[in-house]
PDB file of C-alpha atoms in Angstrom:
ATOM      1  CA  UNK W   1      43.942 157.594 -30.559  1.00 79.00           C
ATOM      2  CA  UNK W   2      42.312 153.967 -31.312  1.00 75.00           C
ATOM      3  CA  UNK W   3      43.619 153.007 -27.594  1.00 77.00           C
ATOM      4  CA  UNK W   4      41.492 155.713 -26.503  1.00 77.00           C
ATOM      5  CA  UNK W   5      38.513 155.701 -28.283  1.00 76.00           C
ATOM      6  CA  UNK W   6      37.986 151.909 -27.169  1.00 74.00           C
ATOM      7  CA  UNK W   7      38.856 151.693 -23.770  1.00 76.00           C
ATOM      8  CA  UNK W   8      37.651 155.370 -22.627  1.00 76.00           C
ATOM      9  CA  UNK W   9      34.314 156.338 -21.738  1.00 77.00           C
ATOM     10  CA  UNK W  10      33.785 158.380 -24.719  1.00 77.00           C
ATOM     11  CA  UNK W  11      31.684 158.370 -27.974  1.00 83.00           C
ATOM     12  CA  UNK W  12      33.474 159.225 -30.611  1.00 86.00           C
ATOM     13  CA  UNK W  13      31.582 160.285 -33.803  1.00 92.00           C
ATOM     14  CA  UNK W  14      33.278 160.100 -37.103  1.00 93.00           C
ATOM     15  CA  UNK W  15      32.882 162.448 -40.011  1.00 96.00           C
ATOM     16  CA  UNK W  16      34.735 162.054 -43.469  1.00 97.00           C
ATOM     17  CA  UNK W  17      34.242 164.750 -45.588  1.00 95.00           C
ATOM     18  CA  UNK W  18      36.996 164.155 -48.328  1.00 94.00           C
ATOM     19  CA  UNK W  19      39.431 161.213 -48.229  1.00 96.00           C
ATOM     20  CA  UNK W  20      40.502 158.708 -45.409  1.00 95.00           C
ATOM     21  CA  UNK W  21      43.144 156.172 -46.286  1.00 92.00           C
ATOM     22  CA  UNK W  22      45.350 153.715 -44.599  1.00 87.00           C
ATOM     23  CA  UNK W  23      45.525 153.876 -40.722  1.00 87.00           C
ATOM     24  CA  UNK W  24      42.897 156.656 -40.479  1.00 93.00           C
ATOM     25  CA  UNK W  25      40.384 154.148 -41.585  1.00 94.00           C
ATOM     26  CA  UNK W  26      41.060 152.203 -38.043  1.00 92.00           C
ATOM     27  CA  UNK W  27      40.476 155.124 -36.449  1.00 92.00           C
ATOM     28  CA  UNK W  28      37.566 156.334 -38.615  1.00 95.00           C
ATOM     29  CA  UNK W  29      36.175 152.068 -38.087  1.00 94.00           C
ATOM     30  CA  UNK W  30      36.254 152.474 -34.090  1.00 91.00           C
ATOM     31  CA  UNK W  31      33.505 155.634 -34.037  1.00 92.00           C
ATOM     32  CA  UNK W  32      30.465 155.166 -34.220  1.00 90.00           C
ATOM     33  CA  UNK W  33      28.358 156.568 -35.841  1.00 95.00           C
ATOM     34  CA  UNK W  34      30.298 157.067 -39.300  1.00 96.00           C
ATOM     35  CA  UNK W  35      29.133 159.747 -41.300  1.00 98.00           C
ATOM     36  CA  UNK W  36      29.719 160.266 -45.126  1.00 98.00           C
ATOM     37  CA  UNK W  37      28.769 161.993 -47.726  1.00 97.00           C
ATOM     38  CA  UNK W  38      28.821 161.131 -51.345  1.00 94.00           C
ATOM     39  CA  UNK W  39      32.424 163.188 -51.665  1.00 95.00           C
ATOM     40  CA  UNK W  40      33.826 160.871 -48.994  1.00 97.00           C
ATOM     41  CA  UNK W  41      36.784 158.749 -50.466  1.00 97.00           C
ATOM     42  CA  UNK W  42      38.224 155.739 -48.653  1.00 97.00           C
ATOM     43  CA  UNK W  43      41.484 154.141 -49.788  1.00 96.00           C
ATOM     44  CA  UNK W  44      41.937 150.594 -48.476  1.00 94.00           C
ATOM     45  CA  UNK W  45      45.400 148.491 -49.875  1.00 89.00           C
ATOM     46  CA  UNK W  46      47.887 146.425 -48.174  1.00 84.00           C
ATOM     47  CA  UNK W  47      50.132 147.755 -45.831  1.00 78.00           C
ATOM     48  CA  UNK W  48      53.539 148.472 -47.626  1.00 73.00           C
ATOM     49  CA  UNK W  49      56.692 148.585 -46.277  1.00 70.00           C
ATOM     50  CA  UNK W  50      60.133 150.623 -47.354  1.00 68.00           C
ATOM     51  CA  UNK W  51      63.428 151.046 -45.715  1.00 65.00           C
ATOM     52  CA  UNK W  52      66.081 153.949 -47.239  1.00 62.00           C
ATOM     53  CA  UNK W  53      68.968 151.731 -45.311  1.00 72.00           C
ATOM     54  CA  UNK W  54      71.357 148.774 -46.175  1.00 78.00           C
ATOM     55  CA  UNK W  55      69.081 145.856 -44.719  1.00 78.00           C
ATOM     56  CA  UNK W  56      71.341 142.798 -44.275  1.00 84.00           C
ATOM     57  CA  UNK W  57      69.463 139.228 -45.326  1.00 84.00           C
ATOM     58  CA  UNK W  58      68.587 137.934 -42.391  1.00 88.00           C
ATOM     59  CA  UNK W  59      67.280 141.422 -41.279  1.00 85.00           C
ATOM     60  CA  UNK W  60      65.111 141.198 -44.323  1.00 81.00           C
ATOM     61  CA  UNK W  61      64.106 137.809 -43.352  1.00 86.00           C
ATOM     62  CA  UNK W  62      63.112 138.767 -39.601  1.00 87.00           C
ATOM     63  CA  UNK W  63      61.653 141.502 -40.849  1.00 83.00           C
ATOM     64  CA  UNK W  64      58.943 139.968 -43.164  1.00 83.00           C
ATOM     65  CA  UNK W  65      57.810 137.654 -40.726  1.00 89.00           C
ATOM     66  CA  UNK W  66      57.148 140.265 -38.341  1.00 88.00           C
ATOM     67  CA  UNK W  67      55.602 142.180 -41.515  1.00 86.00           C
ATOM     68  CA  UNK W  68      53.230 140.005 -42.428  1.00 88.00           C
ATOM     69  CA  UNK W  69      52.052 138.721 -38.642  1.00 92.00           C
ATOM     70  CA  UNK W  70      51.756 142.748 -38.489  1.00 90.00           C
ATOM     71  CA  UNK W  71      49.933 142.901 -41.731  1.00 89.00           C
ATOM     72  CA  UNK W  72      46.894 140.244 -40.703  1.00 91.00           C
ATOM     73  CA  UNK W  73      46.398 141.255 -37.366  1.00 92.00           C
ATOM     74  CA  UNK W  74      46.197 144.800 -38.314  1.00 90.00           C
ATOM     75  CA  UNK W  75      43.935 143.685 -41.059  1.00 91.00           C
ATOM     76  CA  UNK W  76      41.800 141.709 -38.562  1.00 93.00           C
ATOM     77  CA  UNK W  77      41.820 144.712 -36.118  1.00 92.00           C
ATOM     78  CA  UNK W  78      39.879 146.325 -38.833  1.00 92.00           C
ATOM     79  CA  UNK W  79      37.335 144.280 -39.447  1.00 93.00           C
ATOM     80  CA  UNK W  80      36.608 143.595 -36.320  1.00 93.00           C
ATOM     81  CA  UNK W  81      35.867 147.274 -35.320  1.00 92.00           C
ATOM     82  CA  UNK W  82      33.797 147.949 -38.863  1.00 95.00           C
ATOM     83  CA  UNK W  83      31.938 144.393 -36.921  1.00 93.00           C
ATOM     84  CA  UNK W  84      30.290 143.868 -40.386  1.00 93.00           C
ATOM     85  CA  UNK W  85      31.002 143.236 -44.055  1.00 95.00           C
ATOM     86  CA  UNK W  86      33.929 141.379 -43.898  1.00 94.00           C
ATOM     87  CA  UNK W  87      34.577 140.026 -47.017  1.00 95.00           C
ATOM     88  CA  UNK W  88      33.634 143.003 -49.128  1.00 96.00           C
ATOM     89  CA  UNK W  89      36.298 145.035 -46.612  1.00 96.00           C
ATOM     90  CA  UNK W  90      38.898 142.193 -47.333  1.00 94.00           C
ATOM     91  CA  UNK W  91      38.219 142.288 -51.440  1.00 96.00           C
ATOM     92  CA  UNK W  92      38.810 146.444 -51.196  1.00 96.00           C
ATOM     93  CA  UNK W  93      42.173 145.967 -49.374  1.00 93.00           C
ATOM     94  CA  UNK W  94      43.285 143.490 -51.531  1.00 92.00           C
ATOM     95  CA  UNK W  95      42.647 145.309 -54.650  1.00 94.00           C
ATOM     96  CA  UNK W  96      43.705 148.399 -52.986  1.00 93.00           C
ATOM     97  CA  UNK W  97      40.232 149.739 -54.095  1.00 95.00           C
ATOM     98  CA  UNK W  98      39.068 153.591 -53.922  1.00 97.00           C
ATOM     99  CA  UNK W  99      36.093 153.677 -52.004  1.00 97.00           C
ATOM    100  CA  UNK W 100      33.087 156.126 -52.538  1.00 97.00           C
ATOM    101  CA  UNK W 101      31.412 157.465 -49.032  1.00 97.00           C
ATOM    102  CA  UNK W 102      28.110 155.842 -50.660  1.00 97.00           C
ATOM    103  CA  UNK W 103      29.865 152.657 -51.729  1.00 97.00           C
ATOM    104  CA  UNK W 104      30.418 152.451 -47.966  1.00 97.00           C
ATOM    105  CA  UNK W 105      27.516 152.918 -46.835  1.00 97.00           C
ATOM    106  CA  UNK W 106      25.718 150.234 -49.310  1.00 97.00           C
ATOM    107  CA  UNK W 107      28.268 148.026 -47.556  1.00 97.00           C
ATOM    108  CA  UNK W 108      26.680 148.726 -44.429  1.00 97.00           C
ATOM    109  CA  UNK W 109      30.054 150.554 -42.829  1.00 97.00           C
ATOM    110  CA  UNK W 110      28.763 153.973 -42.279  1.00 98.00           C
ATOM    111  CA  UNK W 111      25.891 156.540 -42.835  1.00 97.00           C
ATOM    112  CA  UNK W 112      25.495 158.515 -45.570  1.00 97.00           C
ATOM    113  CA  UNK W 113      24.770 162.587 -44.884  1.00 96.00           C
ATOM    114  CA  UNK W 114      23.593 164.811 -47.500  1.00 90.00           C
ATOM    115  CA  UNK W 115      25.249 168.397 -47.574  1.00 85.00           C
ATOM    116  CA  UNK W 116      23.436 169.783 -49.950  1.00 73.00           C
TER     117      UNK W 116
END
């Protein structure tokens, strides 16, 4: 869905009524304009990783390289496409911070809609 937001002739408007976490927050960063309201939650945190099988060492080792080159440029992806307010957007994922709609919009990230 990111692909095509970006690279098709369309404007895509975001709305976020109630919560929008992890990879929806890419998606929810490429539209413009963001809308929020004061119910909006975001929840931005490090990207974590689990496996349910036997991972042998070197694996593991491959594996978190490729996590955390992952981890950064997916991080980076994000901030480029919010184009603003970086460091406040890297102190939220690295706490792994609950974010109010209005919060976000103080930041700059999005436009706050009253519903009532």
């Amino acid at each position: 869905m990111l692909a095509f937001v970006r690279h098709r002739p369309v404007r895509a408007r975001a709305v976020v009524l109630g919560d929008c976490s992890s990879s929806a927050i890419m998606l929810f960063a490429a539209c413009k304009p963001r809308l929020v309201t004061r119910y909006s939650t975001f929840l931005f945190h490090r990207m974590r990783w689990e496996s349910d099988e036997d991972v042998n060492p070197s694996e593991a080792l491959n594996w978190a390289k490729h996590f955390a080159r992952l981890e950064h440029d997916l991080d980076e992806l994000i901030f480029r496409l919010f184009g603003t307010a970086e460091e406040q957007l890297r102190a939220w994922t690295r706490e792994g911070a609950f974010v109010t709609g209005e919060e976000l919009a103080a930041a700059g990230l999005a436009q706050l809609m009253e519903i009532g």
